[in-house]
Amino acid sequence: MADVSAVVEVGLSAAVVTINNNRPVILCSDDHEMPAAHEVSAALSLPYGRFDPLKHRTLEMGLRLWVEAQTALRLGYVEQLYTFGDRGRAKSAMPTDDTHVISVGYLALTRQNGEQPENDWQYWYDFLPWEDWRSGKPPLIDQLIIPALREWAQSDKRSHPAYDLHQLPRLTRLRLAFGTDGIQWDEERVLERYELLYEAGLVREATIDGTVSPSAQLDELQRHTGKAMVFDHRRILATAIARLRAKLKYRPVIFELMPNCFTLTALQETVEAISGRHLHKQNFRRLVENAELVEPTGASLSQQRGRPAALYRFRRAVLEERPAPGLKVTLSQR
């Protein structure tokens, strides 16, 4: 009997997030250890490297070493997201032999320290432009995305069992992901929205992977749905954003992105940048103070207009006082 076993290669990818001038940015690298692929040569990459069990005692240690080697950045907070191993989802990444590549994605948070060249940090809403609602609903959604997804969804004639989200009728998935037909937008459904766009061929990676056939119409649509990334990296980024948005509500991870001392306005703007939603100022301040997540430093920051703003710091004692000290914010619908 022929040997049909395949070699599995493990890749490590990191969505490294920081805040720069109220903009959530991710670290990108062009020094990645990947097979060459002319289709995506101009696309951006997350820091990436292969796991070497002879050199790396753990997956996380391997990731930290790769990121430091590629970007000179030492990671602080790191959290494993998911293992991405769908064959065909990153066709150009697959070697020509029997090797099957899986990628373990990570979320990493760091404070901006100016050590990296500015062009290495990319605004994450450039990759997922429909996710930024801070100034209201992005026109892109109603003008392009919803009509294109409705057309794609209405062509679906299959029957679907109801126990698997990805097997629900396409129109149902559209309503849940993009908050249509009276359903409220859920800022945590980032990955579901990206998956719908990928399946419908509305992002560049779907054409690269051969999921859809290229056409002038699709090419025009894809020009408006964000920057492409190599292989499955935009999928990993969508997963990282979803995880971080959810985690804000039950863990104080937002303070991993804040300087040691900050104003409440700066804290609110950072939460808004990550969640992609506008927050009511007085409600936010009341929530932060009632949750006892911060404490005044006694110092203040001079401003060009108005009175000096009081400076605060994260109150670390809260970690010992209760199990889930997060920011359960109410997001404005403006």
Short mmCIF file of C-alpha atoms in Angstrom, two decimals, residues 74-323:
data_model
loop_
_atom_site.label_atom_id
_atom_site.label_comp_id
_atom_site.label_asym_id
_atom_site.label_seq_id
_atom_site.Cartn_x
_atom_site.Cartn_y
_atom_site.Cartn_z
CA ARG A 74 10.25 42.21 22.42
CA LEU A 75 6.65 41.16 23.01
CA GLY A 76 4.85 41.62 26.32
CA TYR A 77 1.26 40.36 26.49
CA VAL A 78 0.73 37.37 24.14
CA GLU A 79 -2.36 35.19 23.73
CA GLN A 80 -2.91 32.27 21.37
CA LEU A 81 -5.93 32.73 19.12
CA TYR A 82 -6.60 29.78 16.88
CA THR A 83 -4.99 27.23 14.59
CA PHE A 84 -5.60 27.90 10.90
CA GLY A 85 -5.12 24.85 8.74
CA ASP A 86 -7.77 24.82 6.01
CA ARG A 87 -6.25 23.39 2.89
CA GLY A 88 -6.91 25.75 0.01
CA ARG A 89 -7.45 28.85 2.19
CA ALA A 90 -3.88 29.88 1.43
CA LYS A 91 -3.18 27.93 -1.71
CA SER A 92 -0.05 29.82 -2.67
CA ALA A 93 1.46 29.06 0.74
CA MET A 94 1.35 25.32 0.20
CA PRO A 95 4.66 23.80 -0.92
CA THR A 96 4.67 21.64 -4.02
CA ASP A 97 5.43 18.45 -2.04
CA ASP A 98 3.16 16.70 0.47
CA THR A 99 3.78 19.27 3.21
CA HIS A 100 0.62 20.70 4.76
CA VAL A 101 1.08 24.09 6.39
CA ILE A 102 -0.93 25.07 9.44
CA SER A 103 -0.58 28.43 11.12
CA VAL A 104 -1.00 29.16 14.83
CA GLY A 105 -2.22 32.72 15.24
CA TYR A 106 -1.45 34.95 18.22
CA LEU A 107 -2.61 38.30 19.55
CA ALA A 108 0.12 40.45 21.10
CA LEU A 109 -0.28 43.87 22.72
CA THR A 110 2.47 46.43 23.14
CA ARG A 111 2.91 50.12 23.88
CA GLN A 112 4.19 52.37 21.12
CA ASN A 113 7.81 53.20 21.93
CA GLY A 114 9.14 54.62 18.69
CA GLU A 115 11.65 51.81 18.18
CA GLN A 116 10.03 50.58 14.97
CA PRO A 117 10.11 52.49 11.67
CA GLU A 118 6.70 54.13 11.27
CA ASN A 119 5.94 52.40 7.97
CA ASP A 120 6.13 48.99 9.69
CA TRP A 121 2.93 49.83 11.58
CA GLN A 122 -0.23 49.64 9.48
CA TYR A 123 -3.66 51.04 10.39
CA TRP A 124 -5.82 47.97 10.99
CA TYR A 125 -8.99 49.54 9.55
CA ASP A 126 -7.16 49.78 6.20
CA PHE A 127 -7.53 45.99 6.09
CA LEU A 128 -11.10 45.84 7.43
CA PRO A 129 -12.62 49.26 6.62
CA TRP A 130 -16.23 48.21 7.40
CA GLU A 131 -15.30 47.73 11.08
CA ASP A 132 -14.76 51.40 12.02
CA TRP A 133 -18.07 52.95 13.22
CA ARG A 134 -16.59 55.78 15.32
CA SER A 135 -18.04 58.37 12.95
CA GLY A 136 -21.15 56.38 12.18
CA LYS A 137 -21.92 53.49 9.87
CA PRO A 138 -19.32 53.30 7.07
CA PRO A 139 -21.03 54.12 3.73
CA LEU A 140 -19.16 51.17 2.22
CA ILE A 141 -21.52 48.76 3.98
CA ASP A 142 -24.80 49.92 2.44
CA GLN A 143 -23.37 51.12 -0.85
CA LEU A 144 -21.33 48.04 -1.77
CA ILE A 145 -21.10 45.22 0.77
CA ILE A 146 -24.77 44.55 1.59
CA PRO A 147 -25.99 44.63 -2.05
CA ALA A 148 -23.17 42.32 -3.17
CA LEU A 149 -23.70 39.91 -0.27
CA ARG A 150 -27.48 39.86 -0.81
CA GLU A 151 -26.99 38.93 -4.44
CA TRP A 152 -24.57 36.18 -3.44
CA ALA A 153 -26.82 34.96 -0.60
CA GLN A 154 -29.95 34.80 -2.77
CA SER A 155 -28.19 32.48 -5.19
CA ASP A 156 -27.86 29.87 -2.43
CA LYS A 157 -30.39 27.10 -3.04
CA ARG A 158 -29.02 24.48 -0.64
CA SER A 159 -30.79 23.19 2.46
CA HIS A 160 -28.95 23.79 5.72
CA PRO A 161 -28.89 22.11 9.11
CA ALA A 162 -29.28 24.70 11.85
CA TYR A 163 -26.61 23.50 14.28
CA ASP A 164 -23.57 24.92 12.46
CA LEU A 165 -23.20 28.67 11.97
CA HIS A 166 -21.43 28.21 8.65
CA GLN A 167 -24.25 25.96 7.44
CA LEU A 168 -27.00 28.45 8.17
CA PRO A 169 -28.68 30.00 5.11
CA ARG A 170 -26.51 32.74 3.65
CA LEU A 171 -29.16 35.41 4.21
CA THR A 172 -29.32 34.46 7.90
CA ARG A 173 -25.55 34.67 8.18
CA LEU A 174 -25.65 38.06 6.48
CA ARG A 175 -28.24 39.38 8.93
CA LEU A 176 -26.31 38.13 11.95
CA ALA A 177 -22.90 39.31 10.76
CA PHE A 178 -23.79 42.74 9.39
CA GLY A 179 -26.80 43.56 11.54
CA THR A 180 -29.40 43.92 8.79
CA ASP A 181 -33.20 43.61 8.94
CA GLY A 182 -33.49 44.98 12.47
CA ILE A 183 -30.63 42.99 14.01
CA GLN A 184 -28.13 45.11 15.97
CA TRP A 185 -24.52 45.37 14.79
CA ASP A 186 -22.28 43.23 16.99
CA GLU A 187 -18.74 44.59 17.03
CA GLU A 188 -17.36 41.17 18.04
CA ARG A 189 -18.45 39.38 14.82
CA VAL A 190 -15.33 40.54 12.97
CA LEU A 191 -14.26 37.11 11.76
CA GLU A 192 -17.78 36.16 10.64
CA ARG A 193 -17.97 39.29 8.51
CA TYR A 194 -14.59 38.63 6.91
CA GLU A 195 -15.51 34.98 6.25
CA LEU A 196 -18.70 36.03 4.46
CA LEU A 197 -16.79 38.47 2.28
CA TYR A 198 -14.18 35.80 1.50
CA GLU A 199 -16.78 33.17 0.59
CA ALA A 200 -18.58 35.67 -1.64
CA GLY A 201 -15.31 36.56 -3.35
CA LEU A 202 -15.38 40.18 -2.23
CA VAL A 203 -11.83 40.25 -0.84
CA ARG A 204 -8.66 39.84 -2.90
CA GLU A 205 -7.52 36.70 -1.09
CA ALA A 206 -10.50 34.74 -2.47
CA THR A 207 -9.25 35.30 -6.02
CA ILE A 208 -5.65 34.53 -5.06
CA ASP A 209 -6.71 31.24 -3.43
CA GLY A 210 -8.88 30.26 -6.41
CA THR A 211 -12.10 30.29 -4.39
CA VAL A 212 -13.65 32.48 -7.10
CA SER A 213 -12.69 33.12 -10.70
CA PRO A 214 -11.24 36.54 -11.44
CA SER A 215 -13.44 39.03 -13.25
CA ALA A 216 -13.53 42.76 -13.88
CA GLN A 217 -16.60 43.12 -11.65
CA LEU A 218 -15.00 41.30 -8.71
CA ASP A 219 -11.77 43.19 -9.16
CA GLU A 220 -13.64 46.48 -8.87
CA LEU A 221 -15.45 45.32 -5.71
CA GLN A 222 -12.25 44.01 -4.13
CA ARG A 223 -10.53 47.38 -4.59
CA HIS A 224 -12.88 48.82 -1.96
CA THR A 225 -12.76 46.07 0.66
CA GLY A 226 -9.39 46.72 2.24
CA LYS A 227 -5.76 45.87 1.72
CA ALA A 228 -4.94 42.23 1.02
CA MET A 229 -2.54 40.27 3.20
CA VAL A 230 -0.45 37.24 2.33
CA PHE A 231 -2.02 33.83 2.72
CA ASP A 232 -4.52 33.71 5.63
CA HIS A 233 -3.13 36.69 7.53
CA ARG A 234 -6.17 38.94 7.15
CA ARG A 235 -8.26 36.11 8.58
CA ILE A 236 -5.87 35.95 11.54
CA LEU A 237 -6.12 39.73 11.96
CA ALA A 238 -9.94 39.55 11.97
CA THR A 239 -9.74 36.88 14.68
CA ALA A 240 -7.37 39.03 16.74
CA ILE A 241 -9.64 42.09 16.55
CA ALA A 242 -12.68 40.02 17.54
CA ARG A 243 -10.82 38.50 20.51
CA LEU A 244 -9.55 41.86 21.72
CA ARG A 245 -12.96 43.54 21.42
CA ALA A 246 -14.56 40.75 23.42
CA LYS A 247 -11.81 40.68 26.02
CA LEU A 248 -12.13 44.40 26.76
CA LYS A 249 -15.39 43.61 28.51
CA TYR A 250 -14.08 41.11 31.04
CA ARG A 251 -10.32 41.66 31.39
CA PRO A 252 -8.33 44.91 31.83
CA VAL A 253 -6.29 44.28 28.68
CA ILE A 254 -6.83 47.85 27.49
CA PHE A 255 -4.18 48.97 29.98
CA GLU A 256 -1.57 46.89 28.11
CA LEU A 257 -1.93 49.56 25.40
CA MET A 258 -1.91 52.61 27.68
CA PRO A 259 1.11 54.49 29.05
CA ASN A 260 1.68 54.30 32.80
CA CYS A 261 -0.16 57.62 33.27
CA PHE A 262 -3.05 58.77 31.10
CA THR A 263 -6.13 60.97 31.03
CA LEU A 264 -9.63 59.53 31.02
CA THR A 265 -10.13 61.08 27.59
CA ALA A 266 -7.12 59.16 26.26
CA LEU A 267 -8.46 55.95 27.81
CA GLN A 268 -11.86 56.47 26.20
CA GLU A 269 -10.32 57.20 22.80
CA THR A 270 -8.27 54.01 23.01
CA VAL A 271 -11.35 51.90 23.86
CA GLU A 272 -13.19 53.56 20.96
CA ALA A 273 -10.29 52.87 18.60
CA ILE A 274 -10.29 49.16 19.44
CA SER A 275 -14.07 48.67 19.54
CA GLY A 276 -14.64 50.79 16.45
CA ARG A 277 -17.59 52.49 18.16
CA HIS A 278 -18.34 55.87 19.72
CA LEU A 279 -18.84 55.93 23.50
CA HIS A 280 -20.92 58.36 25.54
CA LYS A 281 -18.38 60.42 27.49
CA GLN A 282 -20.18 60.77 30.82
CA ASN A 283 -21.37 57.16 30.84
CA PHE A 284 -17.84 55.96 30.11
CA ARG A 285 -16.32 58.00 32.94
CA ARG A 286 -18.98 56.86 35.36
CA LEU A 287 -18.34 53.23 34.37
CA VAL A 288 -14.57 53.50 34.81
CA GLU A 289 -14.87 55.21 38.18
CA ASN A 290 -17.53 52.82 39.50
CA ALA A 291 -15.49 49.82 38.39
CA GLU A 292 -12.50 51.23 40.31
CA LEU A 293 -10.16 50.29 37.48
CA VAL A 294 -8.09 53.46 37.75
CA GLU A 295 -6.76 55.72 40.45
CA PRO A 296 -5.63 59.37 40.29
CA THR A 297 -1.90 60.04 40.31
CA GLY A 298 -2.29 63.54 41.73
CA ALA A 299 -0.64 64.99 38.64
CA SER A 300 -2.28 66.70 35.68
CA LEU A 301 -1.61 67.34 32.00
CA SER A 302 -1.68 70.88 30.64
CA GLN A 303 -3.89 71.39 27.60
CA GLN A 304 -4.03 74.08 24.95
CA ARG A 305 -7.65 74.75 25.83
CA GLY A 306 -9.48 74.43 29.11
CA ARG A 307 -8.26 73.29 32.48
CA PRO A 308 -5.43 70.79 32.98
CA ALA A 309 -6.62 67.18 32.71
CA ALA A 310 -6.12 64.87 35.68
CA LEU A 311 -3.77 61.93 35.14
CA TYR A 312 -4.69 58.40 36.19
CA ARG A 313 -3.05 54.99 36.31
CA PHE A 314 -4.35 51.43 36.27
CA ARG A 315 -5.26 50.27 39.78
CA ARG A 316 -3.56 46.88 39.83
CA ALA A 317 -5.16 45.84 43.13
CA VAL A 318 -8.37 45.23 41.19
CA LEU A 319 -6.83 42.03 39.79
CA GLU A 320 -6.88 40.53 43.28
CA GLU A 321 -10.34 41.82 44.18
CA ARG A 322 -12.54 40.21 41.52
CA PRO A 323 -12.17 37.71 38.70
#
